[in-house]
Coordinates of C-alpha atoms in Angstrom, one line a residue:
M1 CA 0.4 -0.2 0.1
S2 CA 1.5 3.5 -1.2
S3 CA 2.2 5.6 2.4
G4 CA 1.3 9.3 2.3
D5 CA -1.1 11.7 0.1
P6 CA -2.4 10.6 -3.7
T7 CA -1.1 13.0 -6.4
I8 CA -3.2 12.6 -9.4
L9 CA -5.8 15.1 -9.8
H10 CA -7.9 15.3 -12.4
A11 CA -9.6 18.7 -13.1
D12 CA -13.4 19.2 -15.4
L13 CA -14.7 22.0 -16.0
D14 CA -18.5 22.2 -15.4
S15 CA -21.0 22.3 -18.0
F16 CA -18.3 24.0 -20.5
Y17 CA -19.9 26.4 -23.0
A18 CA -22.7 26.6 -21.0
S19 CA -20.8 28.1 -17.7
V20 CA -19.6 30.4 -20.5
E21 CA -22.7 31.8 -21.7
Q22 CA -24.1 31.6 -18.1
R23 CA -20.7 33.9 -17.0
D24 CA -20.8 36.2 -19.8
N25 CA -24.5 37.2 -19.5
H26 CA -25.8 38.0 -16.4
R27 CA -29.2 37.1 -16.9
L28 CA -29.0 33.9 -18.0
R29 CA -27.3 32.7 -14.7
G30 CA -29.5 30.4 -12.9
L31 CA -31.6 29.5 -15.3
P32 CA -31.6 26.3 -17.5
V33 CA -29.2 27.0 -20.5
I34 CA -28.9 24.7 -23.7
V35 CA -25.9 25.6 -25.9
G36 CA -27.3 24.7 -29.8
G37 CA -30.4 24.6 -32.0
G38 CA -30.0 21.3 -33.7
V39 CA -27.7 19.3 -31.2
V40 CA -26.9 20.0 -28.0
L41 CA -24.0 21.2 -27.6
A42 CA -24.0 21.2 -23.9
A43 CA -26.6 22.4 -21.1
S44 CA -25.9 24.1 -17.5
Y45 CA -26.9 21.8 -14.5
E46 CA -30.3 24.2 -15.0
A47 CA -31.1 22.0 -18.5
K48 CA -29.9 18.9 -16.9
A49 CA -32.1 18.7 -13.9
F50 CA -34.9 18.2 -16.9
G51 CA -33.1 15.5 -18.2
V52 CA -31.7 17.4 -20.8
R53 CA -28.1 15.7 -22.0
T54 CA -25.6 16.7 -24.3
A55 CA -25.8 15.6 -28.4
M56 CA -29.2 15.0 -27.7
S57 CA -31.5 16.2 -30.2
G58 CA -32.4 20.0 -30.3
A59 CA -36.0 19.2 -30.3
Q60 CA -35.7 16.4 -27.6
A61 CA -34.1 18.9 -25.1
R62 CA -37.0 21.4 -25.7
R63 CA -39.9 18.9 -25.0
L64 CA -38.1 18.2 -22.0
C65 CA -37.6 21.5 -21.4
P66 CA -39.8 24.2 -22.6
R67 CA -38.2 26.7 -19.8
A68 CA -34.3 26.0 -21.7
I69 CA -33.1 29.5 -23.0
V70 CA -30.9 28.0 -25.8
V71 CA -28.0 30.0 -27.3
P72 CA -25.4 29.8 -30.2
P73 CA -22.1 28.4 -29.5
R74 CA -19.6 31.3 -29.4
M75 CA -16.2 29.2 -30.0
S76 CA -13.8 31.8 -30.0
A77 CA -15.1 32.2 -26.8
Y78 CA -14.3 28.7 -25.3
A79 CA -11.3 28.7 -26.7
E80 CA -10.6 31.3 -25.3
A81 CA -11.8 30.5 -21.5
S82 CA -9.8 26.8 -22.3
R83 CA -6.3 29.3 -22.5
V84 CA -7.3 30.7 -19.7
V85 CA -7.3 27.4 -17.5
F86 CA -4.9 26.2 -18.9
Q87 CA -2.4 28.5 -18.3
I88 CA -3.4 28.4 -14.3
F89 CA -2.7 24.4 -14.5
R90 CA 0.5 25.5 -15.8
D91 CA 1.5 27.7 -12.8
T92 CA 0.1 24.8 -10.7
T93 CA 2.8 21.9 -11.7
P94 CA 4.6 21.3 -14.8
L95 CA 3.2 17.7 -15.3
V96 CA -0.6 18.8 -17.2
E97 CA -2.0 16.2 -19.4
G98 CA -4.5 17.5 -21.3
I99 CA -7.1 15.2 -22.2
S100 CA -9.8 18.1 -24.2
I101 CA -9.7 21.6 -24.2
D102 CA -11.7 21.4 -20.4
E103 CA -10.1 19.2 -18.8
A104 CA -6.6 17.9 -18.4
F105 CA -4.5 15.3 -15.5
L106 CA -2.3 17.0 -13.8
D107 CA 0.5 15.4 -11.0
V108 CA 1.5 17.4 -7.8
G109 CA 4.1 15.2 -6.3
G110 CA 7.1 16.9 -5.5
L111 CA 5.1 19.7 -4.4
R112 CA 4.3 20.2 -0.3
K113 CA 6.6 22.0 0.5
V114 CA 5.9 24.5 -2.3
S115 CA 2.4 24.0 -2.6
G116 CA 1.3 22.2 0.2
T117 CA -0.6 18.6 0.4
P118 CA -2.4 17.3 -2.7
R119 CA -6.1 18.5 -1.4
E120 CA -5.1 22.0 -0.7
I121 CA -3.1 22.0 -4.1
A122 CA -7.1 21.3 -5.7
E123 CA -9.1 22.9 -3.4
R124 CA -6.1 26.4 -4.6
L125 CA -6.3 25.5 -8.8
R126 CA -10.5 25.6 -7.4
T127 CA -10.1 29.2 -6.3
D128 CA -8.2 30.5 -9.4
V129 CA -9.9 28.6 -11.9
R130 CA -13.1 30.9 -10.6
Q131 CA -11.4 34.0 -9.7
Q132 CA -9.3 34.0 -13.1
A133 CA -11.7 32.0 -15.4
G134 CA -14.9 33.2 -14.0
L135 CA -16.1 29.3 -14.4
P136 CA -16.5 25.8 -11.4
I137 CA -14.6 23.4 -11.9
S138 CA -15.6 20.0 -9.8
V139 CA -11.2 18.0 -9.1
G140 CA -10.6 14.9 -7.5
V141 CA -8.0 13.6 -6.1
A142 CA -6.3 9.7 -6.5
G143 CA -3.5 7.4 -6.3
S144 CA -4.4 6.6 -10.4
K145 CA -5.7 8.8 -13.4
F146 CA -9.0 6.7 -13.1
L147 CA -9.6 6.9 -10.2
A148 CA -9.1 11.0 -9.9
K149 CA -11.0 10.8 -12.8
V150 CA -14.3 8.5 -11.7
A151 CA -13.5 11.1 -8.6
S152 CA -14.6 14.5 -10.1
A153 CA -17.3 12.6 -11.5
V154 CA -18.8 12.2 -8.1
A155 CA -17.6 15.3 -6.9
K156 CA -19.9 17.1 -9.4
P157 CA -21.5 20.5 -10.2
D158 CA -18.0 22.6 -8.6
G159 CA -16.9 19.9 -6.6
L160 CA -14.0 18.7 -4.9
L161 CA -13.2 15.0 -3.6
V162 CA -10.4 13.2 -2.4
V163 CA -10.1 9.3 -2.2
P164 CA -7.1 8.8 -0.1
F165 CA -5.2 5.7 -0.4
G166 CA -6.7 2.9 1.7
A167 CA -10.6 3.9 0.3
E168 CA -9.7 3.1 -2.8
I169 CA -12.1 -0.3 -3.1
A170 CA -14.7 1.1 -0.6
F171 CA -15.4 4.3 -2.7
L172 CA -15.0 2.5 -6.0
H173 CA -17.0 -0.7 -5.1
P174 CA -20.8 0.4 -4.5
L175 CA -20.6 3.0 -7.8
P176 CA -22.5 2.0 -10.7
I177 CA -21.0 -0.1 -13.9
E178 CA -21.3 3.6 -15.9
R179 CA -18.2 4.4 -13.5
L180 CA -16.2 2.4 -15.2
W181 CA -14.7 3.9 -18.8
G182 CA -15.1 0.8 -21.6
V183 CA -19.1 0.5 -19.9
G184 CA -21.6 2.1 -22.6
A185 CA -24.9 1.6 -23.2
V186 CA -24.3 -1.6 -24.9
T187 CA -22.3 -3.3 -21.9
S188 CA -23.7 -2.0 -19.4
G189 CA -27.2 -3.7 -21.1
R190 CA -25.3 -6.7 -21.2
L191 CA -23.8 -6.6 -17.7
R192 CA -27.1 -6.0 -15.8
K193 CA -28.8 -8.9 -17.9
F194 CA -26.1 -10.5 -16.3
G195 CA -27.4 -9.2 -12.5
L196 CA -24.2 -6.8 -12.8
T197 CA -25.1 -3.6 -12.0
T198 CA -22.7 -1.8 -9.2
V199 CA -18.9 -2.1 -9.3
G200 CA -18.3 -4.5 -6.8
D201 CA -20.1 -6.4 -8.7
I202 CA -18.0 -6.7 -11.7
A203 CA -14.8 -7.3 -8.9
R204 CA -16.9 -10.4 -7.4
A205 CA -17.7 -12.2 -10.6
G206 CA -14.2 -12.0 -11.6
E207 CA -12.3 -12.0 -14.7
A208 CA -13.2 -15.7 -16.3
E209 CA -16.7 -15.2 -16.0
L210 CA -16.6 -11.6 -17.3
A211 CA -14.4 -13.4 -20.6
T212 CA -17.9 -15.2 -21.0
I213 CA -20.2 -12.2 -21.6
L214 CA -17.6 -9.5 -22.8
G215 CA -14.6 -11.4 -24.4
R216 CA -11.2 -11.8 -23.1
A217 CA -9.8 -8.3 -23.6
S218 CA -12.4 -6.3 -22.2
A219 CA -13.1 -8.5 -19.1
R220 CA -9.3 -8.1 -18.4
H221 CA -9.7 -4.4 -19.1
L222 CA -12.9 -3.8 -16.7
N223 CA -11.4 -6.5 -13.8
A224 CA -8.5 -4.2 -13.6
L225 CA -10.5 -0.9 -13.0
A226 CA -12.7 -2.6 -10.5
H227 CA -9.6 -3.7 -8.8
A228 CA -9.0 0.0 -8.8
R229 CA -5.4 -1.1 -10.9
D230 CA -4.6 2.0 -13.5
P231 CA -0.7 2.0 -13.4
R232 CA -1.1 4.8 -16.0
R233 CA 1.2 8.4 -15.1
V234 CA 0.4 11.2 -16.0
Q235 CA 2.0 12.2 -19.7
T236 CA 2.8 15.7 -20.3
G237 CA 3.4 16.4 -23.9
R238 CA 1.7 13.1 -25.2
R239 CA 0.6 13.1 -28.9
R240 CA -2.0 12.1 -30.5
R241 CA -2.5 8.7 -31.3
S242 CA -5.1 9.4 -33.6
I243 CA -7.0 12.7 -35.3
G244 CA -10.5 12.8 -35.8
A245 CA -14.0 15.0 -36.3
Q246 CA -17.4 14.2 -36.1
R247 CA -20.1 15.8 -37.3
A248 CA -24.0 15.1 -35.4
I249 CA -26.7 15.6 -38.4
G250 CA -30.0 15.3 -36.9
R251 CA -33.2 12.4 -36.9
G252 CA -34.8 12.3 -40.3
Q253 CA -33.9 11.4 -44.1
H254 CA -30.8 12.2 -45.8
A255 CA -30.1 12.4 -48.6
R256 CA -26.8 10.7 -50.2
D257 CA -25.5 14.3 -51.5
D258 CA -26.0 15.8 -48.1
I259 CA -24.1 13.0 -46.1
D260 CA -21.4 12.6 -48.9
A261 CA -21.2 16.7 -48.1
A262 CA -21.1 16.5 -44.2
L263 CA -18.3 13.4 -45.0
L264 CA -16.2 16.1 -47.3
T265 CA -16.3 18.6 -44.6
L266 CA -14.8 16.5 -41.8
V267 CA -11.9 15.3 -44.1
D268 CA -11.8 18.3 -45.1
R269 CA -11.2 19.5 -41.3
V270 CA -9.5 16.9 -40.4
A271 CA -6.4 16.5 -43.1
R272 CA -5.7 20.1 -42.4
R273 CA -5.2 19.3 -39.2
M274 CA -2.9 17.3 -39.8
R275 CA -1.0 18.6 -42.3
A276 CA -0.8 21.7 -39.3
A277 CA 0.6 19.2 -36.9
R278 CA 2.8 18.0 -39.5
R279 CA 1.3 14.5 -39.0
T280 CA 0.7 11.5 -42.2
G281 CA -1.0 8.4 -41.3
R282 CA -2.3 4.9 -43.1
T283 CA -6.2 4.4 -41.4
V284 CA -8.6 5.6 -42.3
V285 CA -11.7 5.3 -39.9
L286 CA -15.0 5.6 -40.2
R287 CA -17.7 5.8 -37.4
L288 CA -22.0 6.6 -37.7
R289 CA -24.1 6.2 -35.4
F290 CA -27.7 5.2 -37.0
G291 CA -31.7 6.7 -36.4
D292 CA -31.7 4.0 -33.3
Y293 CA -28.8 4.8 -32.1
T294 CA -26.7 1.9 -32.7
R295 CA -23.7 2.7 -33.7
A296 CA -21.0 1.0 -36.6
T297 CA -17.0 1.5 -37.5
R298 CA -15.5 1.1 -40.6
S299 CA -11.5 0.9 -41.4
H300 CA -9.2 1.0 -44.2
T301 CA -5.2 0.7 -43.6
V302 CA -3.3 2.2 -47.4
S303 CA 0.2 1.5 -47.5
L304 CA 1.7 4.7 -47.3
P305 CA 1.0 7.7 -44.8
T306 CA -0.6 10.6 -46.4
S307 CA -1.9 13.4 -45.4
E308 CA -3.4 14.3 -49.1
T309 CA -7.0 15.1 -48.2
A310 CA -7.7 13.2 -51.9
V311 CA -6.5 9.9 -50.4
L312 CA -8.4 10.3 -47.4
L313 CA -11.6 11.5 -49.0
A314 CA -11.2 8.5 -51.5
V315 CA -11.1 5.7 -48.3
A316 CA -13.6 7.8 -46.7
R317 CA -16.0 7.9 -49.4
S318 CA -15.3 3.7 -49.7
L319 CA -16.1 3.3 -46.3
L320 CA -18.8 5.6 -46.6
A321 CA -20.6 3.0 -49.7
E322 CA -20.6 -0.1 -47.9
A323 CA -22.0 1.3 -45.2
Q324 CA -25.1 2.6 -47.4
Q325 CA -27.0 -0.7 -47.1
L326 CA -27.1 0.3 -43.4
I327 CA -27.3 3.7 -44.2
D328 CA -30.9 3.1 -45.9
E329 CA -32.1 1.0 -43.2
R330 CA -31.5 2.7 -39.9
G331 CA -31.1 6.6 -41.4
I332 CA -28.1 8.4 -40.0
T333 CA -28.0 11.3 -37.3
L334 CA -24.2 11.3 -37.1
V335 CA -20.9 10.7 -39.3
G336 CA -17.2 11.2 -37.9
V337 CA -13.8 10.5 -39.7
A338 CA -10.5 9.5 -38.1
V339 CA -7.0 8.9 -39.7
G340 CA -4.7 6.4 -37.0
N341 CA -1.9 5.0 -37.8
L342 CA 0.3 8.3 -37.4
A343 CA 3.6 9.6 -38.1
D344 CA 5.6 12.9 -38.2
E345 CA 5.8 14.2 -41.5
A346 CA 9.5 14.3 -41.7
G347 CA 9.8 10.1 -42.0
T348 CA 7.5 10.0 -44.3
Q349 CA 7.9 7.9 -47.7
L350 CA 6.9 9.6 -50.4
T351 CA 6.1 8.6 -53.8
L352 CA 8.6 10.4 -56.9
P353 CA 6.5 12.2 -59.4
F354 CA 8.2 10.4 -62.4
G355 CA 7.5 11.7 -65.9
T356 CA 6.3 15.3 -66.6
V357 CA 3.5 16.8 -64.5
A358 CA 0.9 18.9 -66.1
S359 CA -1.0 19.9 -63.3
P360 CA -0.4 20.5 -60.2
S361 CA 0.5 17.6 -57.7
P362 CA -2.6 16.5 -54.6
G363 CA 0.0 17.7 -52.2
Q364 CA 0.7 21.3 -54.1
L365 CA -2.7 21.9 -54.0
D366 CA -4.0 20.6 -50.3
S367 CA -0.5 23.7 -49.8
A368 CA -2.3 25.8 -51.6
V369 CA -5.5 25.5 -50.0
D370 CA -4.8 25.5 -46.8
S371 CA -2.9 28.7 -47.5
I372 CA -5.3 30.8 -48.4
W373 CA -7.3 29.5 -45.0
D374 CA -5.1 30.7 -43.3
K375 CA -4.5 34.2 -44.0
F376 CA -8.4 35.1 -45.5
G377 CA -10.8 32.7 -43.5
K378 CA -12.4 29.4 -44.1
A379 CA -15.2 31.5 -46.0
A380 CA -12.4 32.4 -48.8
L381 CA -12.2 29.3 -50.4
T382 CA -15.0 26.9 -50.3
R383 CA -16.1 23.5 -52.3
G384 CA -18.3 23.5 -55.4
A385 CA -20.1 21.1 -54.1
L386 CA -20.6 22.5 -49.9
L387 CA -21.9 25.7 -51.7
G388 CA -25.1 26.7 -49.7
R389 CA -24.7 24.3 -46.9
D390 CA -23.9 24.6 -43.6
P391 CA -20.3 23.1 -42.6
G392 CA -21.3 22.6 -39.1
I393 CA -19.4 23.9 -36.0
S394 CA -15.8 23.5 -35.5
V395 CA -14.8 22.7 -32.1
P396 CA -11.9 23.7 -30.6
L397 CA -9.3 21.1 -29.5
L398 CA -5.9 20.9 -28.1
P399 CA -3.1 21.1 -30.2
D400 CA -2.1 18.4 -32.0

């Protein structure tokens, strides 16, 4: 058993987008606020009390909470708020691992003499975020990243929870199975069908029994978490293993051209981010969510790493064509594209252009488009296929 205090913090801004809106408009404070019209991007806790959830359709959210105030997203405001908060994280400790624009892990080990105990550091962090960024934040403190993240979720909204060494199992086992990483709606349904409803049930079932329900890999993963085993440390400067984007397109019938336009917008966005980060990749992944809220994933790996839009788009379109029958049968509510098997651009093997080149290469075209977008903004140059279409929302992200 470890001695001393747990030193890993998970800091998570509460209902981030909605909190920024309430901060910047005093008339919204204490009222149910929904960010985003067609699809809920965020909901204040006052709206969540009526059952409103992120990614829910706007129509369903308004039925649940007719008094909700719906506001359009302001991505630049959220990006600036995130910048301020992450500077507070870095002022707290040099060991910061960003997870998204509104949450991070911090390791405060070794700071006791200069900054106090982990609890004191967490309390001061919450105060600094409230005073300097004007936002509520929940913090979990534990001996592992997994437990710290669970603790911050239990502490919400606007709370602090410390899980001391030796108290991990007592804290974890009464919680519902959905608190475990990797337990979504489908996995939860399978486990509950077998009478497994709490984390303690998972631990007592054992890996062998879980394997008969979920398979070996998932059983090993959940059994370890249920026993509070998570050896991962806070990593600074960790680069993404994949770069992706997704877009909710709402319920109802969608023409194939509309779905293709959404796919094209996503591929443009992903490819541009890859080139900005000087990354290339080999595996293109297509993620779909159907009208019945089931999901499907398709992937294909190309022979050479690339960040060329034309190559990534061709692969993504072929994957979409493979899934078209399912889309026709079930409808579609979300499209996502990601590129994995990433490598640094400097290590990419390039194909030599033997012979006479009569027109610019795809890479040259991408570079020209990137330059125009960087200088004049995306509105300055638009694909003909996207004219008159809603490009969707570009969500602020941590650097790739």
